[in-house]
Structure formats: structure tokens, C-alpha cells
Amino acid sequence: MGSKRHRSKTEATLLHTVYSLPGRITLSFALLLPLCVAFNLDVDTPSVYSGPEGSYFGYSVDFYMTNTPGSESIIVGAPKANTSQPYIREGGSVFYCPWNHGQAQYLNVTLNDTETQAEFKSHQWFGATVRAHSDSVLACAPLYSWRTKQDTPESDVTGSCYLSVNNFTKFVEYAPCRTEFHGAKGQGYCQGGFSADFTKDGKVVLGGPGSYFWQGMTHFLLTDIHLMDLLVGAPMFMVRDSDGRLEELGRVYVYLQTGPLELVPQLPHLTGTQTFGRFGSSIAPLGDLNQDGFNDVAIGSPFGGKDEQGLVFIYNGYTKGLREKPSQVLAGQWASNAPPAPPASFGFTLRGGKDLDQNGYPDLIVGAFGVDKAVLYRSRPIVNASATLSVYPTMINPEEKMCTISSGNQTMHVSWYVLFNVEVQLDRLKQKQKGVVRRALFLDTQQANLQRNLKVPNNAKFCHETKIYLRDEKEFRDKLSSIYIALNFSLHPQAAADKHGLRPILNYQTTELIEQKAQILLDCGEDNICVPDLKLSVHGDRKEVHMGDDNSLTLTFNARNDGGGAYEAELYVVLPPEADYSGIARNNESLTQLTCSYETENQTRYLSCDLGNPMKSGTNLWAGLRFTVPRLKDTRKVVQFDMQIRRYVSPFHSSACVETIVSRPDKVFLLLPNRRVTKNVAVEQEIGPPVQHIYELVNNGPSRISHTALQLKCPLGTRFMYPLEVTTQGPVNCTTQNVVNPLNLKSCSSVECWTLQCNVGLLDKGTSAILQVRSRLWAETFITVSFVRLSKIAWSLSLLLSFFPMVSFFKRLSQLSFCS
């Protein structure tokens, strides 16, 4: 859209937040703006003008702005309105509606009060076209009929226009199609005034389509090379749905002028989303609505939306033309006393590009002739805000305690700086977890939330400093997961309004999310990545238990860590049905006195004992657990205890990163020229074109993956794909129980599939495994099956990937037998 100097009525800069936090910090910077619901066209307090019922008031609209202060108005055409003219039915009228700062007033302007026997003004649709330029108004009646000879019954639909100048003080009729010659060879079916406009210097341009119909086309500056671009509406454009049926969605074609008379289409085209919505029926240039230096456009869909009441889509311009998604959608919603409600045709006519309230932003008029209304939307001033975030240091040592809270305890702290109105939440994710404390608090309030209302002058910066601190390590257990800081900023609800009551709004293109990270310094080496080497050994104080005895049993275990620190390490013991837990072994001073909890979940009884947070490198502890075995049965020969060492693995230190599978190219056109069906296939080339699928599994670390399962399914049935060869690279072993078979069909959830099962071995950080499946498409299927049938068959290959990063160290005590 036209390049111009950036202008904004309200600007502010948010320079913010310098943190030094324990844990990893993610600062969430979110705008409270719903995209495609409301940007800067004010939908809360629009000016709504209503005309006589059934008059088609709102069929045409325009701004009427003269050089006289306070004269800002709009003109609205009502082509089916009745007037005071005798013997004329539904001659049409034009309404002059002073804006008066939001108060709708009406004045019926009579521009054609003459009547002769040669004229036919009933149903002439006067007001179907209205245009204004300075203090001039042009209003047309395209169905006006003229009879060349008064004594003959024949008449021609020539159309006629009236031009009002000098603020409705002088009127001139303009009917260029009206001549002395009757019929098709003369004035014909001209319909002069079906479309009309003013040039920049005030000259009248009139359209007479005759038997042809043109609608939904406009030109204006989109890009910054000062050449007019072209938008063409095709409101009845059809596309095929997934079932192959045609749907009328409408389309707008955008042509960018790269040089004199060199129009290049912008792809993709703008296509409607609602069936029979007539997207592209009207197109209006808006000027630079959001003051970003590029012009914007409104596109009408008069039968879209709820109950087909109509929609208007606002598209913003940028360096390459128009953005693909609308920044705002206006909806026409009016209640009807007699359901179903008639279509409002909201968006059938649009007019923009003029600043009615003189606030520096162009406004928009939307006509809804189906309910005899016209709606004026004024643009709200836009606040352009920016934010920056710095986090230091990125590695926080919880042992360095420099702040004193009111209780007198020493703790770690951080300073931060922020500009603008803000709400900051510390450790936001913990807020959603019941019974979990927030690990970071603000020093001055000892709360996890901070709210500030900061008044920032135009083009100014404002800084605010406070401190937060990390709780004592004894107050929380989680040291690996990030401490999330969520920053929400918005304009204050009582932000200063302009002289007409419009409040500013934040630019929807403002960056909504800012993230920075810091971590608690862990006992994990220089890279702060923990890779422990946990080992567990167990032995019992007896090898046999006897039915009928108390059978007290002590299991002594040794837990070692020969690697990096293991956080939230615990001994996990699953009790057999025959045994009960008695307590910690306390009769030996060399054994560590653990803290254990006894739980039951889904009829599974288990014991969880804390081994340290962290279980530091070099830890070598001995401890004992006492049990009784009172429920022995002669049906089992062994009493089995399952014991594991578990540690917490941060989701941000996960052992695998699975990327979305992308097909390149995503679409392939199958061309089968002069190919014939071969009944007896002897070589693979006779089957069809080759297809090769490549699946690459990459471990981005930091941890290793011990085992991964990869499963590929190809449906069986209609001949679609013929698997030929499976090759692998890396620690991959693939097997299939199916014969490599050329019959393939539909989905694998309900029909038989050719299944390839692959087991992937150890993947260290930075290593990968690759699976290649070479096959060929069955050309016979695409030649012999009709298109209609093909469109109803959905073929797909499904890929299921499972990986197991569970970090646990397992020891099974299985040699305890019993005697009867």
C-alpha cells in the first residue's frame, strides 16, 4: 500500500524487565487483543443510521465532507423509498445525514422534482448510486426510463443522474444516454449511472453497462512503488470441497502493478470461507487504517456470517501486497420480529478512506440495505508499544544469598526494570498445581503477583525497578523445571479518550510473546546438564521364609551415583501381595536413616524413599527396609520385590525431540501419458512411478534414548502402492509379519494393513536413525478407476513413533523362596 511517513497518534515504548532469577525463566509477554475480532475500527460505539422500512436505505453510501468546519456528514441512497412526488411509486431518495459527533440526523434531499410525460420515474432506483466530492453530490437512477416520443408507449431504460453543487444550492441533470433515437440502435438499455465516481479533480465518470454487469472492482496503491494496483471481485467463484462438489465461496484477485501496465497476480488469491456468502461483492480502499505506511482494504461478504446477515473483512497491506488473513471482521447482526430474519446484506456497499472525526485515522461506512441501515465505524487511535527483556545472570547459584526478607533469612534476589502498565506473575505454571508453592516471590510484598499502572507520555520511556527472591531450598522440591514469568500488558480501561470519546487500542501486530531463560545452577558439571550414573544392589537377611511364621525380613540396599547429580532421586519399591512394610532398619548405625512414604494406587502398594535432591555425584549410601511376609500361599514359590531408583527428568532436558513430519514436495501431480494397463507384471517399472519415503529420527539431546519403536502402516485393498524395499541407516532393525503386498486401501484403523515394525537402538545426543521405504504407485488404479470414485477413496500412510526416555534403575529380588 502507498508508502508514506509513519504516523501514530499515540506511541509508547516499553523497555523492560531485567531479571536475575533462580531457575530457568521464560517471560511471557502477551497482548490482550483477540485477532480477527477487533482491531482499530470501533465496534462498541458505531453510528447506526436507519431509513424508511423497505426503502433499501444503505444501498449506496459515501462521505460528504466540505471545507466548512462541523459539516462532516454521510450521504445514503435509498433507491426504493417513496417520495412526495405525485404518481411516482418507489422513485428513490438520497438522505443527507450529518454526523454531529455521533448523533444521527436525517434530511431527505430531493434532487429530481420534475415530471414530464416523457419520463418514467417509478421504480427508477434513484439513489442506487451516490458519490460525493468536496461540496458536490452525484446521485443516479440507473433504471430511469425515457420515452423519445410522447405519443408512443415504448420507453428505454437510459438512466439519469443529478449533480448537486455548492452544498445542495444548485442541481444539474446529467443523462448522457438519453438521445432522440429509440431502441437498441439508439439509446438502448444503457442504465447510465449504474456506477459513477469523481476523478481527483472533480470530473464525473459514469458507467452504463447495458446488458452487461460489472461489480466489485477497485484500484489503489498497495505497494510502495507509487503505481496503482488492481483488486477484482468474483463473488460467485466456486471451489471443490473434499467430496469433489462445487461450493460458491467467492474470491478477490489482487494484481500488483510492478511497472507501467504490468499487472502481476498476488498469490494466493483471497478466497471466502462461507458458502453463498458472496465474498468480493464489494471492495473499498480504506487508506492507511493502522498507520503502518501501507494502505488497507475492506471486502464485503453480504450474505456471510450468522443467519447470512453479512460480514466485512479488513485486510492490511504490507510490502508484498495484502496479507492473507484479515486483521478484523465486522459482522452485521440485527434481530427480526418475524424469523427467519431476512438477509441484512451487511457489506453490500462499502466506503472508506475519509477521516470523518479528524483524529488522523480513516473511517468506514457499511451499508446494510436489507434492514435499511448504514453503519459508520470510526477508527481508534493506535498505540505502538515495544518491549525488551534481559536476564542476568543466566545461571543462578542458590548458594549465593544476598537479600534479607522481613523474617531475617538470607536469600537470592534479582532486579528487574519494566515500562508501561504491567502484571507480572512469578512461577505461573505452579499456580495451576494444587498444593505447590511458588518458588519465587517479590521482595517488597512477598507475593507472586505484581501489578503496576504506569503513565507513559507520548514518545517517552519509563522504568520501574523492584526485586524478587528465591525461596529457601527446603520450601520446594522442584529445582529443574523453569520458573515462568508471565508479563501481560494492556492499556488501562480508563485510558484517555479523544474529543469524540474513542479510546486508543494497542496495535495487534505488536510482539505478543517475549521469552528469556535462566536456570538454577545444578550439581551437573560445566554444561549444567545432569547425566547421572545410578546403580542399585540389594540383598536380604534371609533367603527363605516359611508359611505360618512371622517372617520378618530386612532388605539392605546400596544406592550409588557415579555420574552427575540426580535430582528428586528416590527409591521406588513395589510390594508383593504377600508382604507388608514395617519401617526403616534402625539397628545398624552404618545405615542411612531415610524418609519413606507408603502409598497405594490402583491396588498397587508401593514405597517411595528420598535419596536426595540432588543425589550428588559420588553418593554411596546404605540403608535397610523392614518387611513382614504374613500371606504366603503354596501356589507360589517366590516372593518378588521390585525396586528402582528414579530421578526427575526436566521436560526441557528431554531425551528426544520429535519434529513434525513434512513431505517435500507436499503435493505431487501424477501424469500418466500413453500408459497402458499391464495384466502380467514382469518388472517393477511396469507397475508405475517410483515413490521413496525417508523417515529420519534425530536425537537433539541432551540425554540419550535407550529404545525407540517406529511403526509404519500402509493400508491394504485397492491397489495403491507396491512396497519394494526397506533399507535403514543407524541402529534400526525392521520386521514385518505381512508379505510385501501391492494391495493398499483406506485407513489402518478399520482395515488390514501392511505393517512395518522397527526397533531403534541406543541414540546418543546428535545421532540419528534413517528408514527408507522404496515403492511404486499402481498406475493401473489411476487409469481404470473413475475420478468420482478416486475422490471418495482416502489413502494414507500412518507413522507411529514411541520413545522411552524413562530414567530408572531396576533391581529385582527374585531368589527369596519359602518352605512349608
XYZ file of N, CA and C in Angstrom, residues 152-295:
432
model
N -45.969 7.618 -28.049
C -45.731 6.187 -28.237
C -45.517 5.538 -26.877
N -45.960 4.280 -26.727
C -45.848 3.634 -25.406
C -44.445 3.133 -25.091
N -43.603 2.985 -26.096
C -42.281 2.424 -25.848
C -41.396 3.409 -25.090
N -40.566 2.847 -24.208
C -39.581 3.653 -23.480
C -38.312 2.837 -23.311
N -37.212 3.520 -23.105
C -35.908 2.885 -22.932
C -35.348 3.224 -21.554
N -34.707 2.213 -20.955
C -34.074 2.423 -19.643
C -32.721 3.070 -19.890
N -32.718 4.370 -19.929
C -31.491 5.107 -20.229
C -30.693 5.446 -18.986
N -31.376 5.607 -17.853
C -30.700 6.054 -16.651
C -30.480 7.544 -16.642
N -30.385 8.105 -15.450
C -30.181 9.545 -15.326
C -29.509 9.843 -13.999
N -28.750 10.936 -13.953
C -28.057 11.346 -12.738
C -28.319 12.825 -12.486
N -28.244 13.194 -11.215
C -28.356 14.596 -10.828
C -27.110 14.975 -10.047
N -26.562 16.112 -10.389
C -25.364 16.630 -9.744
C -25.739 17.852 -8.929
N -25.481 17.767 -7.619
C -25.719 18.893 -6.723
C -24.384 19.541 -6.397
N -24.317 20.858 -6.505
C -23.082 21.589 -6.225
C -23.365 22.681 -5.209
N -22.284 23.177 -4.614
C -22.375 24.282 -3.648
C -23.319 23.952 -2.500
N -23.104 22.774 -1.902
C -23.868 22.378 -0.715
C -25.375 22.388 -0.975
N -25.787 21.690 -2.019
C -27.202 21.493 -2.354
C -27.919 22.788 -2.735
N -27.200 23.779 -3.215
C -27.848 25.031 -3.638
C -28.127 25.048 -5.130
N -27.507 24.149 -5.892
C -27.721 24.127 -7.332
C -27.727 22.682 -7.802
N -28.661 22.346 -8.737
C -28.807 20.984 -9.225
C -28.739 20.965 -10.747
N -28.041 19.975 -11.274
C -27.900 19.824 -12.717
C -28.165 18.366 -13.068
N -29.050 18.124 -14.062
C -29.300 16.762 -14.516
C -28.226 16.353 -15.518
N -27.837 15.085 -15.433
C -26.799 14.569 -16.324
C -27.262 13.202 -16.813
N -27.666 13.117 -18.075
C -28.188 11.879 -18.659
C -27.591 11.686 -20.043
N -26.364 11.252 -20.151
C -25.694 11.167 -21.457
C -26.278 10.103 -22.379
N -27.003 9.116 -21.828
C -27.556 8.063 -22.681
C -28.883 8.471 -23.322
N -29.464 9.537 -22.861
C -30.773 9.942 -23.375
C -30.586 10.680 -24.699
N -31.124 10.119 -25.776
C -30.976 10.704 -27.113
C -32.335 10.743 -27.806
N -32.317 11.168 -29.051
C -33.539 11.225 -29.849
C -33.806 9.921 -30.579
N -32.893 8.940 -30.426
C -33.029 7.692 -31.163
C -33.522 6.599 -30.224
N -34.572 5.923 -30.626
C -35.217 4.914 -29.800
C -34.673 3.524 -30.127
N -34.690 2.646 -29.114
C -34.381 1.250 -29.340
C -32.915 0.918 -29.178
N -32.619 -0.361 -29.526
C -31.266 -0.878 -29.301
C -30.213 -0.153 -30.113
N -30.586 0.345 -31.289
C -29.622 1.042 -32.120
C -29.425 2.483 -31.674
N -30.290 2.945 -30.797
C -30.159 4.309 -30.322
C -29.645 4.336 -28.903
N -30.513 4.770 -27.981
C -30.104 4.883 -26.582
C -30.105 3.538 -25.874
N -30.903 2.587 -26.414
C -30.856 1.215 -25.938
C -31.126 1.054 -24.451
N -30.506 0.010 -23.879
C -30.697 -0.327 -22.470
C -29.460 0.122 -21.700
N -29.201 1.394 -21.709
C -27.919 1.935 -21.234
C -27.740 1.827 -19.732
N -28.778 2.166 -18.956
C -28.692 2.214 -17.492
C -27.560 3.119 -17.034
N -27.483 4.278 -17.615
C -26.461 5.224 -17.217
C -26.555 5.572 -15.741
N -25.436 5.563 -15.074
C -25.411 5.822 -13.639
C -25.437 4.566 -12.795
N -25.403 3.394 -13.472
C -25.314 2.156 -12.700
C -24.080 2.197 -11.800
N -23.015 2.798 -12.275
C -21.827 3.078 -11.475
C -21.356 4.470 -11.822
N -20.744 5.132 -10.860
C -20.285 6.503 -11.081
C -19.225 6.847 -10.062
N -18.421 7.853 -10.402
C -17.413 8.318 -9.456
C -16.900 9.671 -9.916
N -16.142 10.309 -9.024
C -15.459 11.559 -9.336
C -13.976 11.276 -9.528
N -13.360 11.980 -10.442
C -11.907 11.952 -10.531
C -11.333 12.843 -9.436
N -10.012 12.824 -9.285
C -9.395 13.629 -8.235
C -9.652 15.118 -8.410
N -9.785 15.562 -9.662
C -10.023 16.991 -9.891
C -11.506 17.321 -10.014
N -12.395 16.373 -9.649
C -13.816 16.670 -9.584
C -14.614 16.376 -10.824
N -14.040 15.745 -11.828
C -14.791 15.397 -13.028
C -15.622 14.138 -12.784
N -16.791 14.063 -13.443
C -17.707 12.947 -13.263
C -17.363 11.833 -14.244
N -17.302 10.605 -13.721
C -17.122 9.410 -14.537
C -18.359 8.551 -14.345
N -19.015 8.173 -15.455
C -20.291 7.478 -15.387
C -20.180 6.138 -16.095
N -20.823 5.096 -15.536
C -20.848 3.780 -16.150
C -22.229 3.438 -16.652
N -22.308 2.911 -17.867
C -23.558 2.430 -18.441
C -23.361 1.027 -18.949
N -23.602 0.002 -18.153
C -23.223 -1.364 -18.533
C -24.077 -1.968 -19.628
N -25.246 -1.391 -19.917
C -26.119 -2.007 -20.904
C -26.578 -3.363 -20.431
N -26.334 -4.402 -21.213
C -26.767 -5.746 -20.829
C -25.703 -6.490 -20.034
N -24.592 -5.833 -19.721
C -23.509 -6.483 -19.001
C -23.457 -5.970 -17.564
N -22.862 -6.775 -16.704
C -22.890 -6.480 -15.275
C -21.469 -6.512 -14.738
N -21.055 -5.410 -14.153
C -19.718 -5.320 -13.560
C -19.870 -4.949 -12.091
N -19.162 -5.650 -11.249
C -19.290 -5.360 -9.828
C -18.034 -5.796 -9.097
N -17.725 -5.076 -8.001
C -16.648 -5.491 -7.110
C -15.265 -5.318 -7.687
N -14.908 -4.122 -8.126
C -13.557 -3.886 -8.637
C -13.091 -2.523 -8.143
N -11.820 -2.438 -7.761
C -11.281 -1.157 -7.323
C -9.792 -1.127 -7.599
N -9.219 0.066 -7.559
C -7.781 0.211 -7.736
C -7.267 1.214 -6.714
N -6.072 0.965 -6.216
C -5.427 1.889 -5.286
C -4.012 1.410 -5.053
N -3.251 2.190 -4.308
C -1.853 1.868 -4.044
C -1.764 0.801 -2.970
N -1.156 -0.346 -3.317
C -0.903 -1.384 -2.332
C 0.556 -1.383 -1.917
N 1.442 -1.397 -2.896
C 2.873 -1.451 -2.601
C 3.462 -0.056 -2.627
N 4.750 0.023 -2.425
C 5.396 1.317 -2.225
C 6.137 1.809 -3.465
N 5.658 1.427 -4.670
C 6.349 1.896 -5.872
C 5.508 2.929 -6.601
N 4.475 3.452 -5.944
C 3.679 4.567 -6.458
C 2.988 4.229 -7.777
N 2.591 2.972 -7.943
C 1.804 2.555 -9.091
C 0.502 1.953 -8.592
N -0.594 2.273 -9.255
C -1.889 1.775 -8.844
C -1.977 0.258 -9.038
N -2.514 -0.428 -8.040
C -2.743 -1.857 -8.123
C -4.241 -2.112 -8.306
N -4.607 -3.333 -8.645
C -5.982 -3.643 -9.021
C -6.509 -4.806 -8.202
N -7.731 -4.647 -7.672
C -8.433 -5.719 -6.985
C -9.727 -6.000 -7.738
N -9.984 -7.259 -8.043
C -11.168 -7.656 -8.802
C -11.932 -8.699 -7.995
N -13.211 -8.433 -7.752
C -14.043 -9.360 -7.008
C -14.762 -10.336 -7.918
N -14.839 -11.589 -7.474
C -15.603 -12.633 -8.166
C -16.484 -13.303 -7.122
N -17.607 -12.657 -6.748
C -18.390 -13.134 -5.597
C -19.029 -14.499 -5.780
N -19.134 -15.001 -7.013
C -19.741 -16.303 -7.241
C -18.699 -17.352 -7.639
N -17.441 -17.090 -7.318
C -16.375 -18.041 -7.627
C -16.598 -19.335 -6.842
N -16.356 -20.477 -7.496
C -16.594 -21.776 -6.877
C -15.292 -22.555 -6.741
N -15.213 -23.330 -5.669
C -14.103 -24.255 -5.462
C -14.687 -25.613 -5.099
N -13.908 -26.663 -5.312
C -14.364 -28.009 -4.971
C -14.017 -28.335 -3.524
N -14.983 -28.974 -2.832
C -14.726 -29.395 -1.462
C -14.049 -30.755 -1.468
N -13.896 -31.344 -0.285
C -13.189 -32.622 -0.180
C -13.921 -33.757 -0.885
N -15.234 -33.597 -1.092
C -16.012 -34.619 -1.790
C -16.107 -34.372 -3.285
N -15.423 -33.357 -3.771
C -15.454 -33.058 -5.184
C -16.614 -32.203 -5.627
N -17.439 -31.754 -4.683
C -18.584 -30.923 -5.038
C -18.179 -29.455 -5.067
N -18.836 -28.702 -5.931
C -18.537 -27.282 -6.060
C -19.230 -26.493 -4.960
N -18.487 -25.561 -4.366
C -19.022 -24.654 -3.359
C -18.787 -23.223 -3.809
N -19.817 -22.402 -3.687
C -19.689 -20.994 -4.047
C -19.170 -20.224 -2.835
N -17.905 -19.811 -2.897
C -17.263 -19.118 -1.784
C -16.927 -17.673 -2.114
N -16.694 -17.371 -3.357
C -16.279 -16.023 -3.725
C -14.775 -15.851 -3.627
N -14.255 -14.944 -4.438
C -12.807 -14.728 -4.449
C -12.517 -13.294 -4.862
N -11.386 -12.777 -4.382
C -10.877 -11.474 -4.801
C -9.484 -11.684 -5.367
N -9.290 -11.224 -6.597
C -7.994 -11.320 -7.261
C -7.244 -10.005 -7.055
N -6.001 -10.109 -6.620
C -5.155 -8.941 -6.383
C -4.066 -8.920 -7.455
N -3.993 -7.815 -8.189
C -2.979 -7.645 -9.224
C -2.097 -6.458 -8.849
N -0.807 -6.721 -8.688
C 0.153 -5.690 -8.322
C 0.814 -5.153 -9.581
N 0.871 -3.839 -9.697
C 1.468 -3.209 -10.872
C 2.954 -3.003 -10.609
N 3.756 -3.852 -11.201
C 5.202 -3.777 -10.998
C 5.862 -2.771 -11.917
N 5.175 -2.371 -12.953
C 5.651 -1.371 -13.902
C 4.459 -0.827 -14.653
N 4.667 0.166 -15.477
C 3.536 0.726 -16.224
C 2.784 -0.356 -16.998
N 1.503 -0.543 -16.624
C 0.611 -1.518 -17.263
C 1.134 -2.947 -17.163
N 1.948 -3.230 -16.155
C 2.439 -4.583 -15.910
C 1.807 -5.087 -14.615
N 0.715 -5.854 -14.742
C -0.034 -6.349 -13.597
C 0.341 -7.799 -13.333
N 0.800 -8.068 -12.120
C 1.218 -9.409 -11.717
C 0.292 -9.878 -10.602
N -0.341 -11.056 -10.722
C -1.251 -11.522 -9.665
C -0.502 -11.851 -8.385
N -1.095 -11.445 -7.259
C -0.552 -11.829 -5.955
C -1.155 -13.174 -5.579
N -0.307 -14.121 -5.241
C -0.761 -15.452 -4.867
C -0.408 -15.727 -3.414
N -1.264 -16.459 -2.676
C -2.544 -16.989 -3.125
C -3.614 -15.900 -3.193
N -4.663 -16.160 -3.966
C -5.771 -15.228 -4.040
C -6.549 -15.239 -2.722
N -7.300 -14.175 -2.483
C -8.134 -14.097 -1.284
C -9.449 -14.808 -1.575
N -9.736 -15.874 -0.858
C -10.925 -16.684 -1.104
C -11.811 -16.683 0.127
N -13.118 -16.580 -0.090
C -14.069 -16.596 1.013
C -14.115 -17.943 1.701
N -14.713 -17.972 2.868
C -14.794 -19.199 3.660
C -16.221 -19.643 3.909
N -17.208 -18.838 3.514
C -18.601 -19.151 3.801
C -19.360 -19.387 2.500
N -20.052 -20.519 2.440
C -20.800 -20.863 1.238
C -21.916 -19.855 0.998
N -22.024 -19.396 -0.235
C -23.027 -18.422 -0.674
C -22.899 -17.082 0.057
N -21.730 -16.797 0.612
C -21.534 -15.520 1.297
C -21.289 -14.364 0.347
N -20.996 -14.660 -0.924
C -20.712 -13.650 -1.943
C -19.523 -12.763 -1.555
N -18.466 -13.419 -1.092
C -17.233 -12.716 -0.752
C -16.684 -12.037 -1.999
N -16.426 -10.735 -1.905
C -15.925 -9.973 -3.034
C -16.983 -9.166 -3.745
N -18.224 -9.144 -3.198
C -19.281 -8.340 -3.821
C -18.947 -6.863 -3.796
N -18.243 -6.432 -2.783
C -17.845 -5.026 -2.681
C -16.420 -4.957 -2.181
N -15.682 -3.981 -2.676
C -14.290 -3.762 -2.280
C -14.099 -2.266 -2.099
N -13.500 -1.879 -0.981
C -13.304 -0.453 -0.723
C -11.896 -0.204 -0.212
N -11.143 0.690 -0.849
C -9.856 1.110 -0.278
C -10.098 1.925 0.978
N -9.308 1.664 2.001
C -9.503 2.315 3.301
C -8.466 3.375 3.601
N -7.429 3.473 2.806
C -6.305 4.292 3.216
C -5.469 3.511 4.210
N -4.613 4.197 4.918
C -3.728 3.539 5.890
C -4.446 3.453 7.228
N -5.228 2.407 7.408
C -6.082 2.279 8.583
C -5.278 2.138 9.871
N -4.193 1.376 9.830
C -3.419 1.130 11.049
C -2.120 1.912 11.101
N -1.948 2.889 10.182
C -0.813 3.802 10.216
C 0.533 3.084 10.217
N 0.643 2.058 9.359
C 1.921 1.361 9.239
C 2.640 1.707 7.947
N 2.105 2.666 7.185
C 2.733 3.065 5.945
C 2.220 2.346 4.720
N 1.247 1.433 4.872
C 0.692 0.692 3.744
C -0.832 0.779 3.786
N -1.427 0.927 2.616
C -2.878 1.058 2.538
C -3.564 -0.273 2.806
